[in-house]
Amino acid sequence: MASSDTNAPSVVVRTTLPRLPLPPASEWPAIHTERLLLRPLTQDDLQAYFALRQQPEVMAESSLGKPDSDISETQAALNDFVDPEREKFLFGIFIAATGELIGDGGIHTVRFGSMGWPELGYKLAPAHWGRGYGTESMSAVLKAWWALPRQEAEVKVHPDSLQKEPGGSILSREHVAAEIATYNKGSRRVLEKLGFRHFGTWNESDTQLHRLGQPIEMAHYALSGPS
Ligand SMILES: CC(C)(COP(=O)(O)OP(=O)(O)OC[C@H]1O[C@@H](n2cnc3c(N)ncnc32)[C@H](O)[C@@H]1OP(=O)(O)O)[C@@H](O)C(=O)NCCC(=O)NCCS
């Protein structure tokens, strides 16, 4: 568990990151899992994405914590999928059998995440919770993430995010991080099932509009990449 009492990244490690710029999303192959299709969203998905982002439960853990007010806010979010300048690795999550858009997720911050590492996030429509789709989709996205071509990089990270080997030496293997409000037990369980390690919990300043600036307890997780 956490040995540091601050959440600021403070250790520079020589590690790897995906080679930037990432290939344009239009070139990413669709990902097929047992029950799902994952692919970057396109302009054609705007109405379905708006309907998804109108659901309060879907947006409850987003940075603003509220549904989109109008379709222009959804368009801005959709631009994250289509604009390579934004350095994201995000996918729409569809039910393979019906083509229904039920969520999105992936690496929403490639560089300069709050712990220094690339950061994972996801959200699903409540009608589809509890069926294993969160774990199934993000497991497949992470597999695609680790398969991207790599380059060496120096990254300033939180020291507790680094895994220590039995002998005590620190692995500088590349990681993915995630941060979750401690009350969000379902999402924390998804991370555990994906193999993430809980390394710290800190009070932070809430970004959600209805609680702006109030303290919120956030649990931090890290997953080390394949050796
Ligand atoms: C978090 C979320 C993606 C989970 O999706 P999901 O498809 O239901 O997830 P899975 O079915 O793969 O796994 C959920 C796990 O959490 C468990 N769980 C769900 N609610 C729980 C709760 N209140 N307490 C404890 N465990 C809980 C489930 O039992 C399951 O674990 P199990 O397989 O060991 O039984 C979905 O609830 C969601 O979109 N929430 C809103 C957005 C959000 O919170 N995003 C994460 C922040 S980045």
Short mmCIF file of C-alpha atoms and ligand atoms in Angstrom, two decimals:
data_model
loop_
_atom_site.label_atom_id
_atom_site.label_comp_id
_atom_site.label_asym_id
_atom_site.label_seq_id
_atom_site.Cartn_x
_atom_site.Cartn_y
_atom_site.Cartn_z
CA MET A 1 0.00 0.00 0.00
CA ALA A 2 0.93 3.65 -0.19
CA SER A 3 4.14 4.72 1.48
CA SER A 4 3.99 8.25 0.15
CA ASP A 5 1.60 10.84 1.58
CA THR A 6 1.54 12.95 -1.56
CA ASN A 7 -0.05 12.16 -4.88
CA ALA A 8 2.43 14.10 -7.00
CA PRO A 9 4.58 12.21 -9.53
CA SER A 10 8.19 12.69 -8.38
CA VAL A 11 10.43 9.94 -9.79
CA VAL A 12 11.79 9.96 -13.35
CA VAL A 13 12.01 6.46 -14.83
CA ARG A 14 13.46 5.29 -18.13
CA THR A 15 10.72 3.21 -19.61
CA THR A 16 8.69 2.96 -22.82
CA LEU A 17 5.57 4.57 -24.23
CA PRO A 18 3.69 3.97 -27.46
CA ARG A 19 5.35 5.71 -30.36
CA LEU A 20 3.72 9.10 -30.95
CA PRO A 21 1.83 10.24 -32.87
CA LEU A 22 -0.44 7.21 -32.59
CA PRO A 23 -1.74 5.94 -35.91
CA PRO A 24 -4.99 7.75 -36.85
CA ALA A 25 -8.02 6.10 -35.28
CA SER A 26 -9.41 5.39 -38.75
CA GLU A 27 -6.51 2.91 -39.18
CA TRP A 28 -7.04 1.00 -35.94
CA PRO A 29 -8.48 -2.43 -36.59
CA ALA A 30 -11.83 -3.14 -34.93
CA ILE A 31 -11.51 -5.37 -31.86
CA HIS A 32 -13.81 -8.38 -31.58
CA THR A 33 -14.39 -10.08 -28.24
CA GLU A 34 -16.73 -12.91 -27.41
CA ARG A 35 -19.78 -10.60 -27.16
CA LEU A 36 -18.59 -7.12 -28.10
CA LEU A 37 -17.28 -5.03 -30.97
CA LEU A 38 -14.88 -2.20 -30.08
CA ARG A 39 -14.02 0.49 -32.59
CA PRO A 40 -13.29 4.21 -32.58
CA LEU A 41 -16.45 6.30 -32.88
CA THR A 42 -17.04 8.29 -36.06
CA GLN A 43 -19.31 11.20 -36.96
CA ASP A 44 -21.98 8.65 -37.89
CA ASP A 45 -22.22 7.64 -34.21
CA LEU A 46 -23.09 11.16 -33.00
CA GLN A 47 -26.81 10.55 -32.27
CA ALA A 48 -26.20 7.21 -30.53
CA TYR A 49 -23.36 8.76 -28.51
CA PHE A 50 -25.61 11.67 -27.52
CA ALA A 51 -28.28 9.21 -26.30
CA LEU A 52 -25.63 7.35 -24.27
CA ARG A 53 -24.25 10.55 -22.75
CA GLN A 54 -27.77 11.71 -21.81
CA GLN A 55 -27.95 8.98 -19.15
CA PRO A 56 -26.99 10.37 -15.71
CA GLU A 57 -25.58 7.02 -14.49
CA VAL A 58 -23.22 6.85 -17.49
CA MET A 59 -21.85 10.31 -16.77
CA ALA A 60 -21.86 10.13 -12.95
CA GLU A 61 -18.12 9.44 -12.74
CA SER A 62 -17.01 11.61 -15.67
CA SER A 63 -14.89 14.68 -15.00
CA LEU A 64 -17.91 17.04 -14.97
CA GLY A 65 -20.28 14.43 -13.48
CA LYS A 66 -23.31 15.36 -15.57
CA PRO A 67 -25.02 14.43 -18.86
CA ASP A 68 -24.24 16.55 -21.91
CA SER A 69 -26.45 19.65 -22.00
CA ASP A 70 -26.78 19.55 -25.76
CA ILE A 71 -25.38 17.77 -28.79
CA SER A 72 -22.50 20.24 -29.18
CA GLU A 73 -20.99 18.87 -25.93
CA THR A 74 -21.32 15.35 -27.34
CA GLN A 75 -19.65 16.52 -30.55
CA ALA A 76 -16.71 17.86 -28.52
CA ALA A 77 -16.38 14.48 -26.78
CA LEU A 78 -16.66 12.66 -30.12
CA ASN A 79 -13.79 14.77 -31.43
CA ASP A 80 -11.56 12.94 -28.93
CA PHE A 81 -12.02 9.86 -31.10
CA VAL A 82 -11.37 11.46 -34.45
CA ASP A 83 -8.67 14.07 -33.78
CA PRO A 84 -5.18 12.50 -33.63
CA GLU A 85 -3.79 15.66 -32.00
CA ARG A 86 -5.68 14.67 -28.83
CA GLU A 87 -3.45 11.64 -28.23
CA LYS A 88 -6.12 9.26 -27.02
CA PHE A 89 -6.75 5.56 -27.52
CA LEU A 90 -10.51 5.42 -27.10
CA PHE A 91 -13.10 2.95 -28.38
CA GLY A 92 -16.87 2.81 -28.60
CA ILE A 93 -18.22 -0.38 -27.04
CA PHE A 94 -20.95 -2.09 -29.08
CA ILE A 95 -22.96 -5.27 -28.55
CA ALA A 96 -21.68 -7.41 -31.42
CA ALA A 97 -25.00 -9.13 -32.11
CA THR A 98 -27.12 -5.96 -32.33
CA GLY A 99 -24.70 -3.11 -33.07
CA GLU A 100 -26.02 -1.16 -30.06
CA LEU A 101 -23.57 1.41 -28.65
CA ILE A 102 -23.44 0.69 -24.90
CA GLY A 103 -20.35 2.58 -23.73
CA ASP A 104 -16.86 3.81 -24.36
CA GLY A 105 -13.42 3.49 -22.84
CA GLY A 106 -9.72 3.24 -23.29
CA ILE A 107 -6.66 5.37 -22.62
CA HIS A 108 -8.07 8.88 -22.20
CA THR A 109 -4.71 10.40 -21.24
CA VAL A 110 -1.63 9.12 -23.08
CA ARG A 111 0.87 11.60 -21.62
CA PHE A 112 1.01 13.40 -18.30
CA GLY A 113 -1.68 11.41 -16.49
CA SER A 114 -2.13 12.31 -12.82
CA MET A 115 0.34 9.57 -11.80
CA GLY A 116 2.54 10.20 -14.84
CA TRP A 117 1.44 7.03 -16.66
CA PRO A 118 -1.12 6.67 -19.44
CA GLU A 119 -4.55 6.47 -17.84
CA LEU A 120 -7.51 4.13 -18.44
CA GLY A 121 -11.20 5.07 -18.12
CA TYR A 122 -14.54 3.56 -19.19
CA LYS A 123 -18.29 3.95 -18.87
CA LEU A 124 -21.26 1.77 -19.78
CA ALA A 125 -25.03 2.21 -19.98
CA PRO A 126 -26.61 0.96 -16.72
CA ALA A 127 -28.92 -1.42 -18.61
CA HIS A 128 -25.76 -3.42 -19.39
CA TRP A 129 -23.98 -3.36 -16.03
CA GLY A 130 -23.20 -6.55 -14.17
CA ARG A 131 -22.69 -8.80 -17.20
CA GLY A 132 -18.92 -8.65 -17.38
CA TYR A 133 -18.85 -6.18 -20.30
CA GLY A 134 -16.64 -3.66 -18.44
CA THR A 135 -13.96 -6.26 -17.86
CA GLU A 136 -14.34 -7.91 -21.28
CA SER A 137 -14.04 -4.60 -23.16
CA MET A 138 -11.13 -3.11 -21.21
CA SER A 139 -9.18 -6.38 -21.23
CA ALA A 140 -9.33 -6.29 -25.05
CA VAL A 141 -8.43 -2.58 -25.22
CA LEU A 142 -5.39 -3.12 -22.99
CA LYS A 143 -4.25 -6.00 -25.17
CA ALA A 144 -4.40 -3.68 -28.21
CA TRP A 145 -2.64 -0.93 -26.23
CA TRP A 146 0.32 -3.14 -25.33
CA ALA A 147 0.57 -4.27 -28.95
CA LEU A 148 1.24 -0.72 -30.25
CA PRO A 149 4.82 -0.05 -31.38
CA ARG A 150 6.96 1.36 -28.55
CA GLN A 151 9.69 3.92 -28.10
CA GLU A 152 11.95 4.58 -25.12
CA ALA A 153 10.80 7.43 -22.90
CA GLU A 154 11.57 9.18 -19.63
CA VAL A 155 8.42 9.58 -17.57
CA LYS A 156 7.96 11.32 -14.21
CA VAL A 157 5.72 9.00 -12.20
CA HIS A 158 4.44 8.44 -8.70
CA PRO A 159 7.00 6.26 -6.88
CA ASP A 160 4.39 3.97 -5.34
CA SER A 161 3.05 3.11 -8.78
CA LEU A 162 6.25 1.20 -9.48
CA GLN A 163 6.29 -2.49 -8.71
CA LYS A 164 9.17 -3.69 -6.53
CA GLU A 165 10.80 -7.02 -7.32
CA PRO A 166 11.37 -9.54 -4.49
CA GLY A 167 15.02 -8.39 -4.18
CA GLY A 168 13.86 -4.79 -3.70
CA SER A 169 14.89 -3.39 -7.07
CA ILE A 170 12.30 -1.28 -8.82
CA LEU A 171 10.85 -2.29 -12.16
CA SER A 172 10.68 0.58 -14.61
CA ARG A 173 8.45 -1.45 -16.89
CA GLU A 174 5.78 0.66 -18.52
CA HIS A 175 2.50 0.93 -16.61
CA VAL A 176 -1.08 2.03 -17.17
CA ALA A 177 -2.77 3.86 -14.28
CA ALA A 178 -6.38 4.44 -13.27
CA GLU A 179 -8.02 6.55 -10.58
CA ILE A 180 -11.43 5.80 -9.14
CA ALA A 181 -13.52 7.38 -6.37
CA THR A 182 -13.21 4.96 -3.44
CA TYR A 183 -17.01 4.56 -3.19
CA ASN A 184 -17.15 3.21 -6.79
CA LYS A 185 -16.83 -0.45 -5.82
CA GLY A 186 -17.96 -1.88 -9.18
CA SER A 187 -15.29 0.02 -11.08
CA ARG A 188 -12.60 -0.87 -8.53
CA ARG A 189 -13.58 -4.51 -8.96
CA VAL A 190 -13.20 -4.17 -12.76
CA LEU A 191 -9.65 -2.89 -12.25
CA GLU A 192 -8.83 -5.75 -9.89
CA LYS A 193 -10.16 -8.29 -12.40
CA LEU A 194 -7.95 -6.67 -15.06
CA GLY A 195 -4.91 -7.20 -12.79
CA PHE A 196 -4.44 -3.61 -11.57
CA ARG A 197 -2.73 -3.09 -8.17
CA HIS A 198 -4.10 -0.56 -5.69
CA PHE A 199 -1.15 1.55 -4.57
CA GLY A 200 -2.55 4.65 -2.92
CA THR A 201 -5.60 6.59 -1.77
CA TRP A 202 -5.61 10.35 -1.43
CA ASN A 203 -8.09 13.14 -0.92
CA GLU A 204 -8.29 15.29 -4.02
CA SER A 205 -10.28 18.29 -5.14
CA ASP A 206 -13.45 17.24 -6.98
CA THR A 207 -13.82 18.40 -10.61
CA GLN A 208 -17.52 17.54 -10.82
CA LEU A 209 -19.68 20.63 -11.14
CA HIS A 210 -22.07 19.85 -8.27
CA ARG A 211 -19.17 19.26 -5.84
CA LEU A 212 -16.54 21.51 -7.39
CA GLY A 213 -13.47 21.88 -5.20
CA GLN A 214 -14.78 19.67 -2.39
CA PRO A 215 -12.51 16.88 -1.16
CA ILE A 216 -13.05 13.47 -2.73
CA GLU A 217 -11.18 10.29 -1.81
CA MET A 218 -9.59 8.74 -4.91
CA ALA A 219 -8.05 5.27 -5.12
CA HIS A 220 -5.08 4.94 -7.48
CA TYR A 221 -4.23 1.79 -9.40
CA ALA A 222 -1.43 0.68 -11.71
CA LEU A 223 -0.96 -2.24 -14.08
CA SER A 224 2.48 -3.15 -15.34
CA GLY A 225 2.82 -4.07 -18.99
CA PRO A 226 3.97 -7.40 -20.35
CA SER A 227 7.68 -8.10 -19.83
C1 LIG B 1 -17.86 0.56 -13.72
C2 LIG B 1 -18.62 -0.12 -14.83
C3 LIG B 1 -17.92 0.14 -16.16
C4 LIG B 1 -18.67 -1.62 -14.56
O1 LIG B 1 -19.19 -2.27 -15.70
P1 LIG B 1 -19.71 -3.78 -15.62
O2 LIG B 1 -19.88 -4.27 -17.01
O3 LIG B 1 -20.88 -3.85 -14.71
O4 LIG B 1 -18.45 -4.50 -14.96
P2 LIG B 1 -18.19 -6.06 -14.84
O5 LIG B 1 -19.51 -6.78 -14.92
O6 LIG B 1 -17.12 -6.44 -15.81
O7 LIG B 1 -17.57 -6.18 -13.37
C5 LIG B 1 -18.17 -5.51 -12.28
C6 LIG B 1 -17.69 -6.18 -11.00
O8 LIG B 1 -17.99 -5.32 -9.90
C7 LIG B 1 -18.82 -5.98 -9.00
N1 LIG B 1 -19.66 -4.95 -8.41
C8 LIG B 1 -20.59 -4.19 -9.02
N2 LIG B 1 -21.14 -3.35 -8.12
C9 LIG B 1 -20.52 -3.58 -6.93
C10 LIG B 1 -20.67 -3.03 -5.64
N3 LIG B 1 -21.55 -2.06 -5.37
N4 LIG B 1 -19.88 -3.53 -4.65
C11 LIG B 1 -18.98 -4.50 -4.89
N5 LIG B 1 -18.80 -5.05 -6.14
C12 LIG B 1 -19.58 -4.60 -7.12
C13 LIG B 1 -19.57 -7.01 -9.82
O9 LIG B 1 -20.09 -8.05 -9.00
C14 LIG B 1 -18.43 -7.48 -10.74
O10 LIG B 1 -17.51 -8.32 -10.04
P3 LIG B 1 -17.56 -9.94 -10.18
O11 LIG B 1 -17.39 -10.26 -11.64
O12 LIG B 1 -16.42 -10.40 -9.34
O13 LIG B 1 -18.91 -10.37 -9.66
C15 LIG B 1 -20.08 0.43 -14.93
O14 LIG B 1 -20.70 0.24 -13.67
C16 LIG B 1 -20.14 1.90 -15.26
O15 LIG B 1 -20.08 2.28 -16.42
N6 LIG B 1 -20.30 2.78 -14.24
C17 LIG B 1 -20.40 4.24 -14.46
C18 LIG B 1 -19.11 4.85 -14.96
C19 LIG B 1 -17.93 4.51 -14.10
O16 LIG B 1 -18.02 4.34 -12.89
N7 LIG B 1 -16.77 4.40 -14.74
C20 LIG B 1 -15.53 4.13 -14.04
C21 LIG B 1 -14.83 5.37 -13.68
S1 LIG B 1 -13.49 5.64 -14.82
#
